[in-house]
mmCIF file of C-alpha atoms in Angstrom:
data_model
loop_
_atom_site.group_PDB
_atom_site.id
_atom_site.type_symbol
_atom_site.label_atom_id
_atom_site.label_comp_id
_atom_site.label_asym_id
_atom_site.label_seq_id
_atom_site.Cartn_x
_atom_site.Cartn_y
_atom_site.Cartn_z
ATOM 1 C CA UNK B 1 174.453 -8.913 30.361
ATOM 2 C CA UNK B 2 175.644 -11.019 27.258
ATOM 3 C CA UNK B 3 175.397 -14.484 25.616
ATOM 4 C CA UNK B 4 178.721 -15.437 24.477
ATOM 5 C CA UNK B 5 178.994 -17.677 21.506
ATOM 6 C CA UNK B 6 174.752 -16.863 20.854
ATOM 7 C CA UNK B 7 173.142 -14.598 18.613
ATOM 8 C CA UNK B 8 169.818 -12.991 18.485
ATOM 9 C CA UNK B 9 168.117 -15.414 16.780
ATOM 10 C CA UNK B 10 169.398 -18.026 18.696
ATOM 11 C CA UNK B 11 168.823 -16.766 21.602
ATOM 12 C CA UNK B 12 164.958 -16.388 20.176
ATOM 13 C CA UNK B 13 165.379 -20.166 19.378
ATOM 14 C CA UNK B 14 165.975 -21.512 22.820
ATOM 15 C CA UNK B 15 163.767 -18.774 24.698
ATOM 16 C CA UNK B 16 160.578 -19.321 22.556
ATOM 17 C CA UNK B 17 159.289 -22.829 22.675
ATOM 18 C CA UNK B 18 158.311 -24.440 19.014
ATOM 19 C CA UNK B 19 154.551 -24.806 19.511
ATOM 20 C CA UNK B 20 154.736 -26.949 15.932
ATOM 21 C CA UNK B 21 156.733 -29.202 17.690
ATOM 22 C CA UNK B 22 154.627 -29.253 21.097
ATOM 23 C CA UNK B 23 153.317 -32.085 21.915
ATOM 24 C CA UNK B 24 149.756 -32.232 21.050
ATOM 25 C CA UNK B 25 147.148 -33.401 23.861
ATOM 26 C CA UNK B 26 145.783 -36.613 23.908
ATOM 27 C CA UNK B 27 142.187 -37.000 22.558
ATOM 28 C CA UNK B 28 140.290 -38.740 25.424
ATOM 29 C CA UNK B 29 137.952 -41.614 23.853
ATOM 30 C CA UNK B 30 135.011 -42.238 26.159
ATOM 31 C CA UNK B 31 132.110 -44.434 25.878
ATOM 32 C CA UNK B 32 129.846 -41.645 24.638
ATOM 33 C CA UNK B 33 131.780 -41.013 22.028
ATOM 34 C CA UNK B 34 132.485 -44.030 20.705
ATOM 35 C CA UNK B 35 128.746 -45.337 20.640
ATOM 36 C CA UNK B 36 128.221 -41.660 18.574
ATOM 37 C CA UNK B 37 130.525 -42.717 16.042
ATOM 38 C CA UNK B 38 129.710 -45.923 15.518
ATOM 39 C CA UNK B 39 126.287 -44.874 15.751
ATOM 40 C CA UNK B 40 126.736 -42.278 12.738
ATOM 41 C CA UNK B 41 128.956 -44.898 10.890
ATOM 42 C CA UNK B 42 125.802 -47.284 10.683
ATOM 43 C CA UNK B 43 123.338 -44.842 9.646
ATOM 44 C CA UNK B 44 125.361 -43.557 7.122
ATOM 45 C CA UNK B 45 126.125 -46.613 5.434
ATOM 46 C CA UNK B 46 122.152 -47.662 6.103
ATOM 47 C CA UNK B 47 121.756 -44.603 4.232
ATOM 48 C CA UNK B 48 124.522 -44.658 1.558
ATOM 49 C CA UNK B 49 123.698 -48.686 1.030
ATOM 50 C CA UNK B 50 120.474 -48.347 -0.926
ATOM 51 C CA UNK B 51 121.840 -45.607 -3.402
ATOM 52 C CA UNK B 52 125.162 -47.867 -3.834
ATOM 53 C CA UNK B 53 122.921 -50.943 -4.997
ATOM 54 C CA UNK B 54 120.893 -49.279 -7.275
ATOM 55 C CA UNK B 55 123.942 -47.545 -9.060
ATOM 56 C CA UNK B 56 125.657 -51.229 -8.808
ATOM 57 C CA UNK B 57 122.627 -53.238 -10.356
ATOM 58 C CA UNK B 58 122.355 -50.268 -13.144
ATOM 59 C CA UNK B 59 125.822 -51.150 -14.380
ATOM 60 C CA UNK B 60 125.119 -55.417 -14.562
ATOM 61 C CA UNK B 61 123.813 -56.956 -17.656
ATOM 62 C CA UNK B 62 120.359 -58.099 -17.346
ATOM 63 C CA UNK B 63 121.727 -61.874 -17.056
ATOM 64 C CA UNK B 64 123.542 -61.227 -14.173
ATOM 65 C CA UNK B 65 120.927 -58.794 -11.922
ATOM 66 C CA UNK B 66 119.057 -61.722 -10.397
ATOM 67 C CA UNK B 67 122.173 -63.921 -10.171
ATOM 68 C CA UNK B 68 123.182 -65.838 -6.814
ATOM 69 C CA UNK B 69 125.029 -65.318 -4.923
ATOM 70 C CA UNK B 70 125.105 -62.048 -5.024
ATOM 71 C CA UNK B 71 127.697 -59.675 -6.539
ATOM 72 C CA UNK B 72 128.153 -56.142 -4.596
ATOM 73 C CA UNK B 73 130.983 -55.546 -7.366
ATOM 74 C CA UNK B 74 130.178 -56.265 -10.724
ATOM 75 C CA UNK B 75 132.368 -58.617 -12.532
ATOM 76 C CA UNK B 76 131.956 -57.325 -15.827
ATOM 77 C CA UNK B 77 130.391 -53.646 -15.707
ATOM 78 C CA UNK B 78 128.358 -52.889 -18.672
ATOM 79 C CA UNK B 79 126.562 -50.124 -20.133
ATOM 80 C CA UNK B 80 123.616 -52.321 -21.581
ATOM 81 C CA UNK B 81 120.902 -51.055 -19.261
ATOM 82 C CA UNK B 82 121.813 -46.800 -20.286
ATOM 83 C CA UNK B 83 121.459 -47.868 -23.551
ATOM 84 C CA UNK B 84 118.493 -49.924 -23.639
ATOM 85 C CA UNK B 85 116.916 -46.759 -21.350
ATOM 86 C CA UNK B 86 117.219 -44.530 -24.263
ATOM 87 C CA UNK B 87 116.652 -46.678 -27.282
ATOM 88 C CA UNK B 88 113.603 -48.788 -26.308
ATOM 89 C CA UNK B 89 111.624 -45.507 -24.511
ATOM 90 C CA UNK B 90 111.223 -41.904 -24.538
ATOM 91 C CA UNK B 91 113.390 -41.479 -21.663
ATOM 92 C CA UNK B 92 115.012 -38.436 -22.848
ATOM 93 C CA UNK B 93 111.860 -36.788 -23.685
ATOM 94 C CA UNK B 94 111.076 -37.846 -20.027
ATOM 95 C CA UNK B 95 114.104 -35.710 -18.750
ATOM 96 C CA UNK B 96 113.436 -33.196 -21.198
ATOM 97 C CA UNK B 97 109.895 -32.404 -19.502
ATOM 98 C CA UNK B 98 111.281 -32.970 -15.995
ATOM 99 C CA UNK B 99 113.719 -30.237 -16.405
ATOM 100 C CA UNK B 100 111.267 -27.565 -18.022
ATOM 101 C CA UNK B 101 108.169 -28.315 -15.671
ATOM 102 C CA UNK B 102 110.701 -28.315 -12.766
ATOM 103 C CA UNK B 103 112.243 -24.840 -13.728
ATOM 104 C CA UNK B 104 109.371 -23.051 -14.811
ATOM 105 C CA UNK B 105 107.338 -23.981 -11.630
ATOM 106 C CA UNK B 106 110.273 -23.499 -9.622
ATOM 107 C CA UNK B 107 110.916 -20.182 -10.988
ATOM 108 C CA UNK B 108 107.318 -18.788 -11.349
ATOM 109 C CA UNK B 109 106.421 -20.221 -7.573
ATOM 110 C CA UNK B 110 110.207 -18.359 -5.833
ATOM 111 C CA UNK B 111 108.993 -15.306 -7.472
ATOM 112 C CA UNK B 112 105.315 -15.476 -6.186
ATOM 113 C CA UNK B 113 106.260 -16.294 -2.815
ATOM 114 C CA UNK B 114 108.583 -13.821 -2.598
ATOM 115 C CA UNK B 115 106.123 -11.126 -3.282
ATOM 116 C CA UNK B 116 103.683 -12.455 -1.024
ATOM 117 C CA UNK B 117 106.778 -13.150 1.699
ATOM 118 C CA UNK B 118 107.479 -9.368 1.315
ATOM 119 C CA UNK B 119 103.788 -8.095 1.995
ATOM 120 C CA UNK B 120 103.226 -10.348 4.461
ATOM 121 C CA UNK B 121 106.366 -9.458 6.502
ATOM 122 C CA UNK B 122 106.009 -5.649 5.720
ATOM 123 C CA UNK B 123 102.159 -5.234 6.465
ATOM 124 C CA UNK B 124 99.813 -5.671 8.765
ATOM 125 C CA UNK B 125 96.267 -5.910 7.616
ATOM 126 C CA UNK B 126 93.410 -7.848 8.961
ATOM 127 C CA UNK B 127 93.225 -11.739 8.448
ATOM 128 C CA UNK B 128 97.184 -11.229 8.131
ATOM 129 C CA UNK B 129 97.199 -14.731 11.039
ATOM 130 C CA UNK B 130 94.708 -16.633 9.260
ATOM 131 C CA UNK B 131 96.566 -16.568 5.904
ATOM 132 C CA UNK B 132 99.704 -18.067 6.901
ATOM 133 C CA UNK B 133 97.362 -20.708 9.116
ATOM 134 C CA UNK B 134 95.947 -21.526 5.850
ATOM 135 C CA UNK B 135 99.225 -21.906 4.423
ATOM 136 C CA UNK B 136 100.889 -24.207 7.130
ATOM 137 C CA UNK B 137 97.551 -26.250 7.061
ATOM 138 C CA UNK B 138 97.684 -27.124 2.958
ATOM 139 C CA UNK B 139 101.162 -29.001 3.882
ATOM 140 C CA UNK B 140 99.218 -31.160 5.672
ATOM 141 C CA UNK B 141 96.035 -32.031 3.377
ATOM 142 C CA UNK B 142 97.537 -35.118 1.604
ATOM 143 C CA UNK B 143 97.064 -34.595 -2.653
ATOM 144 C CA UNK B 144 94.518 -37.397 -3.344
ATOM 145 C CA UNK B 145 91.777 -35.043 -1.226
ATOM 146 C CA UNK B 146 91.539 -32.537 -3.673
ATOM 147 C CA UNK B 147 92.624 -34.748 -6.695
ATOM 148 C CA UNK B 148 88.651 -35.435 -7.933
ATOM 149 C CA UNK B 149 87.678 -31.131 -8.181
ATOM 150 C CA UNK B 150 91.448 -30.592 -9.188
ATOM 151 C CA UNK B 151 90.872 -32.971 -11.778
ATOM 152 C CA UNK B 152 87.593 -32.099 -12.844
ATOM 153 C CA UNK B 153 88.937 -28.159 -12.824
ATOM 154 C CA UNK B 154 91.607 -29.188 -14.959
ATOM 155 C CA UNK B 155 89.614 -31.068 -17.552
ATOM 156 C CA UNK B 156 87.092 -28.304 -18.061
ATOM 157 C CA UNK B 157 90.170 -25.704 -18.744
ATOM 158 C CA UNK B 158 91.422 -28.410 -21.262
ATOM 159 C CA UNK B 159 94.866 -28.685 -19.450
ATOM 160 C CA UNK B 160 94.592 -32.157 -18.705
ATOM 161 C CA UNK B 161 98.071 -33.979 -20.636
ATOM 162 C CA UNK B 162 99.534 -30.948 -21.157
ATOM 163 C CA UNK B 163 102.775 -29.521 -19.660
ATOM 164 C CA UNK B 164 101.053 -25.897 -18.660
ATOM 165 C CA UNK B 165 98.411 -27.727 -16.720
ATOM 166 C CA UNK B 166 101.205 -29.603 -15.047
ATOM 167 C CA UNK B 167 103.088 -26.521 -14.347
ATOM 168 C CA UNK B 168 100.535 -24.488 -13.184
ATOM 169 C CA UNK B 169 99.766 -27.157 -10.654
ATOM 170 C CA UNK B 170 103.060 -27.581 -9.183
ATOM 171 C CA UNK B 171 103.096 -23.816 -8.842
ATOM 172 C CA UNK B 172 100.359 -23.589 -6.419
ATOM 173 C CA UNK B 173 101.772 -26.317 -4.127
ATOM 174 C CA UNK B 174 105.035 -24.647 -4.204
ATOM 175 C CA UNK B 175 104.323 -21.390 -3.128
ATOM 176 C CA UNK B 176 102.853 -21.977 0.884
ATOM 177 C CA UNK B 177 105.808 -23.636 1.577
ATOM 178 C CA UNK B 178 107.594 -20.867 -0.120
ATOM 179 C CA UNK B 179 106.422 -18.213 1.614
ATOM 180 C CA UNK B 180 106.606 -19.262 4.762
ATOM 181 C CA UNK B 181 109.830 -20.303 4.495
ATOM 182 C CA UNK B 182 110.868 -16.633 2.758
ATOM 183 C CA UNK B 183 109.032 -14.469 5.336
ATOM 184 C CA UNK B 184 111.366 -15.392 8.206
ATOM 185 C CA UNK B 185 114.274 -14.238 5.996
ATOM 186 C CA UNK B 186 112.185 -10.968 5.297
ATOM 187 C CA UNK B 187 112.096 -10.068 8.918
ATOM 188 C CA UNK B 188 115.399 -11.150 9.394
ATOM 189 C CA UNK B 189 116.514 -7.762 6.732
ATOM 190 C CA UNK B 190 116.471 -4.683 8.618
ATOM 191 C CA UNK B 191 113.965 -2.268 7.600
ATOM 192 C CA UNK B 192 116.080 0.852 7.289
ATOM 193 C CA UNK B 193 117.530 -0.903 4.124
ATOM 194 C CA UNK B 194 114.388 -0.213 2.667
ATOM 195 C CA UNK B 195 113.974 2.807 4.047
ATOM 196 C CA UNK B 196 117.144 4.095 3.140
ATOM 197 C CA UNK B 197 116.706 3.287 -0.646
ATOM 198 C CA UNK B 198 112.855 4.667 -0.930
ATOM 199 C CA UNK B 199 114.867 8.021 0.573
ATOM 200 C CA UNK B 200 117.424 7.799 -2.263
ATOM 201 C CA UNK B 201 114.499 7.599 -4.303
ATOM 202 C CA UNK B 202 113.435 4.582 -4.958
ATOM 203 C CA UNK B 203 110.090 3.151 -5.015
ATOM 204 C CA UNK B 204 109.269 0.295 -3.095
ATOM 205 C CA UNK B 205 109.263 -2.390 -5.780
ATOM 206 C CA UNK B 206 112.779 -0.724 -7.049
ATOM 207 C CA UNK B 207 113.746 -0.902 -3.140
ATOM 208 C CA UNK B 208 112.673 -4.669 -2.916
ATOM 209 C CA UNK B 209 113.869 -5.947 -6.052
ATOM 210 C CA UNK B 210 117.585 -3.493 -5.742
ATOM 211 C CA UNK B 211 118.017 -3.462 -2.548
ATOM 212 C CA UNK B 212 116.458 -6.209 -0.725
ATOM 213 C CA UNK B 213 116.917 -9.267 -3.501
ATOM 214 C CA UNK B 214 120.656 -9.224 -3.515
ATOM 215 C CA UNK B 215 120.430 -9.854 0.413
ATOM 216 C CA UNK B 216 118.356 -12.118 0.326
ATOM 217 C CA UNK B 217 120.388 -13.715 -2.700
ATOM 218 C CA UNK B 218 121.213 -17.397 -0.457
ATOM 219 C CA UNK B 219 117.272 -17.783 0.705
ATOM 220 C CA UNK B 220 116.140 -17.183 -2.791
ATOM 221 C CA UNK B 221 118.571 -19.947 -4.099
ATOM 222 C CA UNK B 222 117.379 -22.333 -1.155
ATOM 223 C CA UNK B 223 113.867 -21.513 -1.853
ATOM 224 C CA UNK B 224 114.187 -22.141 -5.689
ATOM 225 C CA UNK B 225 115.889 -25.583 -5.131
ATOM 226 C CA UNK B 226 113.440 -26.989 -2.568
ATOM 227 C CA UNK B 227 110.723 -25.750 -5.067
ATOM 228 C CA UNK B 228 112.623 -27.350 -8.365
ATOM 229 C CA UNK B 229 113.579 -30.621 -5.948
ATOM 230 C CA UNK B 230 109.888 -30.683 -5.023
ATOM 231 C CA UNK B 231 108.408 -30.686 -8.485
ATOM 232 C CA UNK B 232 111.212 -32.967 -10.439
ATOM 233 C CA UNK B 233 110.683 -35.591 -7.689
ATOM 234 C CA UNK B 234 106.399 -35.480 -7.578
ATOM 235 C CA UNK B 235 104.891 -38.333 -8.624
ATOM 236 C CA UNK B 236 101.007 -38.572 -7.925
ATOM 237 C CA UNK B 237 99.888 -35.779 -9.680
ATOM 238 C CA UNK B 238 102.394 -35.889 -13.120
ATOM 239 C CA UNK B 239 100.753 -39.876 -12.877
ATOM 240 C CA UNK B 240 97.204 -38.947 -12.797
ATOM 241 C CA UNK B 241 97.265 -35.386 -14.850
ATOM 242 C CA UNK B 242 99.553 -36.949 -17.696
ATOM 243 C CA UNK B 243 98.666 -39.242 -20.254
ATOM 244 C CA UNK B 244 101.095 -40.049 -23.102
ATOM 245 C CA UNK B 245 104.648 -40.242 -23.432
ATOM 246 C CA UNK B 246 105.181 -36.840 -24.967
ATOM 247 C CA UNK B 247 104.252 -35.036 -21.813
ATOM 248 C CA UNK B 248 105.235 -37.184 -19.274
ATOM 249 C CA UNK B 249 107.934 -36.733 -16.585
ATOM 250 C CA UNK B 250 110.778 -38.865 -14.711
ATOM 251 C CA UNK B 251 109.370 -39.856 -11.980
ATOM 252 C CA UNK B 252 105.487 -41.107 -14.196
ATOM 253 C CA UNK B 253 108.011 -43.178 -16.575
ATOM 254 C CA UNK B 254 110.286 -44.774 -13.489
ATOM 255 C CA UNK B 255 107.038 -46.093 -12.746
ATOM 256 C CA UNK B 256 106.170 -47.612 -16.166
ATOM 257 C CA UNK B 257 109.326 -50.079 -15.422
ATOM 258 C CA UNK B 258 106.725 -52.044 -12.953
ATOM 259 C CA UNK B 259 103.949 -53.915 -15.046
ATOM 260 C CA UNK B 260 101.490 -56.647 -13.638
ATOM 261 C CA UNK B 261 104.301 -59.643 -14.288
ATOM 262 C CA UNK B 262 107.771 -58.521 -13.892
ATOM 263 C CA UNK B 263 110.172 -55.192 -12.931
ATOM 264 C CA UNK B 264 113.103 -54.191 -15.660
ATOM 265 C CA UNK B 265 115.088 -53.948 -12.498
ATOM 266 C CA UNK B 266 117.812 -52.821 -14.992
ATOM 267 C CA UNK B 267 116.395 -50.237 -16.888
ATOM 268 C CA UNK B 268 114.646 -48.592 -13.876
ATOM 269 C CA UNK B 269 117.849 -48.670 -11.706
ATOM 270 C CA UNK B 270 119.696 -46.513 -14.905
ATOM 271 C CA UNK B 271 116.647 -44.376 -14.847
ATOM 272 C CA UNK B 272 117.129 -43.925 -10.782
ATOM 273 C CA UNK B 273 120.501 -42.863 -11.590
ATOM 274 C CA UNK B 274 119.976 -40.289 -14.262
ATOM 275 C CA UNK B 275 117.246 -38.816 -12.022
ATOM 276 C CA UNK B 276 118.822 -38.748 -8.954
ATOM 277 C CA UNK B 277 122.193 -37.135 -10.608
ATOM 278 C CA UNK B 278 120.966 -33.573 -11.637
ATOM 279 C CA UNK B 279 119.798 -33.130 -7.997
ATOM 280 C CA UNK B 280 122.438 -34.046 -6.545
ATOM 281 C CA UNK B 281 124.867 -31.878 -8.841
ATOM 282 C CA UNK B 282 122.630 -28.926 -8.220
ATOM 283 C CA UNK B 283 122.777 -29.686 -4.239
ATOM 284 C CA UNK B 284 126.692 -29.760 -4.606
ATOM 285 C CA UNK B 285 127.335 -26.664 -6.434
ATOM 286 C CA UNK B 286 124.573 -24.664 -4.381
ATOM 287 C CA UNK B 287 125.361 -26.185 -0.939
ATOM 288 C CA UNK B 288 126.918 -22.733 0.225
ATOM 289 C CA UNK B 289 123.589 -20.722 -0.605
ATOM 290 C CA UNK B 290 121.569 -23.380 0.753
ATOM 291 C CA UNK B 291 123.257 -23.389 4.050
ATOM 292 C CA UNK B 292 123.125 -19.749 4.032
ATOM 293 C CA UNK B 293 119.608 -19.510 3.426
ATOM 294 C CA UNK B 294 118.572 -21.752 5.944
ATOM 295 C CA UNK B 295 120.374 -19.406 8.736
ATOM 296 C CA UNK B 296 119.551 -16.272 7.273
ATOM 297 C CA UNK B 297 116.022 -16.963 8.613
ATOM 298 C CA UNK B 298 116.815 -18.308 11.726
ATOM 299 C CA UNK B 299 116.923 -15.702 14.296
ATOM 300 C CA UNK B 300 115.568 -12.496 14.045
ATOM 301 C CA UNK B 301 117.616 -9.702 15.136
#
């Protein structure tokens, strides 16, 4: 049987429906849903709010901070308060010793922990329980407990004010945390990768560090930012273990804007900015290892 007057593709045309043009199903809005997304909306802008003002107030001119009514646009934006930051203080020696104290720990701690990760997932040896007990428990001894011996330790080495002593610190808070956190993504790597590559040859540091690393690439990045995060952002210890200018770090000088009499509410919101900026840039360009990382370790297969 024919279709006069039709071809092929027509025929195609009026047998095969145009799902493009379908009509599309109605969403359904219930009450459930709506309280979620206003609920979301409010925390986010709770949330957002705070950062928002202090970027605003860091681009108005000191005579117009404390001004009323208040201005959530400024009228006249002005760079005054970035450039008072850097001429009047150190402040770029302060991000200068931020960055290397952040790196170096951050560094030195990932590697650390990922030794220790690897023998604790790999081996089983007596006390093997109590040692990462003793690591979830230091999370929760707050720093001022052990800041008088710490202190005293650190004066007697003659690393008191100096960026080494600072470092070295930071590295043994960072690495619990670390290896707990790089264990689970240990036992998460089959061990016949391992096996396979001490087969081929391979010793067992060649098979962790050529065979095992490059897996383990996205927890390794995730690690090494919560680490670097960790020690850019600490506060107490840089404030009590650092002394002058020339060693001290972001977070020590943010609070040198706050004196017994008044708050350089301009100056510290430009110096919120500039710190809060390299995290977030490093957040934004890593996000895709992070989230990897953080489900590599999830389940254990």
């Amino acid at each position: 049987m024919t279709i006069t007057g039709t071809t092929v593709t027509e025929t195609r045309r009026l047998t095969v429906p145009d799902l493009a043009r379908a009509p599309r199903p109605k969403r359904k809005f219930t009450v459930g849903g709506v309280v979620r997304v206003v609920g979301l909306g409010l925390w986010l802008v709770i949330t957002l709010f705070p950062l928002y003002w202090i970027a605003l107030t860091s681009f108005k001119s000191p005579g117009t901070i404390n001004s009323f009514p208040l201005e959530y646009w400024p009228s006249e934006p002005s760079l005054e308060n970035y450039v008072s930051l850097f001429q009047q203080s150190s402040f770029g020696v302060f991000l200068g010793n931020s960055a290397l104290v952040a790196i170096v720990a951050g560094a030195v701690a990932t590697l650390i922990a990922l030794l220790s990760a690897y023998v604790i997932a790999r081996f089983e040896f007596r006390g093997k329980g109590a040692v990462l007990i003793a690591f979830l428990l230091t999370q929760m001894i707050p720093a001022f407990i052990a800041l008088g011996p710490l202190y005293s330790m650190m004066t007697d080495l003659g690393l008191v004010d100096t960026k080494p002593g600072l470092i070295l610190v930071y590295i043994a808070v960072c690495i619990p945390f670390s290896t707990v956190m790089l264990r689970g993504f240990f036992e998460n790597v089959p061990d016949a990768l391992e096996e396979a590559a001490m087969i081929d040859g391979c010793s067992r540091l060649g098979a962790l560090f050529r065979v095992l690393v490059p897996v383990m690439t996205p927890g390794i990045i995730a690690a090494f930012i919560f680490n670097f995060v960790n020690c850019w952002n600490e506060l107490f210890l840089s404030v009590v273990l650092m002394n002058t200018d020339a060693n001290r770090t972001v977070p020590s000088a943010l609070n040198g804007f706050i004196s017994t009499f008044n708050i350089d509410w301009g100056s510290m919101s430009a110096a919120a900015v500039l710190t809060i900026l390299p995290t977030m840039v490093m957040f934004a360009l890593a996000s895709r290892w992070i989230v990897q990382g953080l489900t590599a370790g999830a389940v254990k297969e």
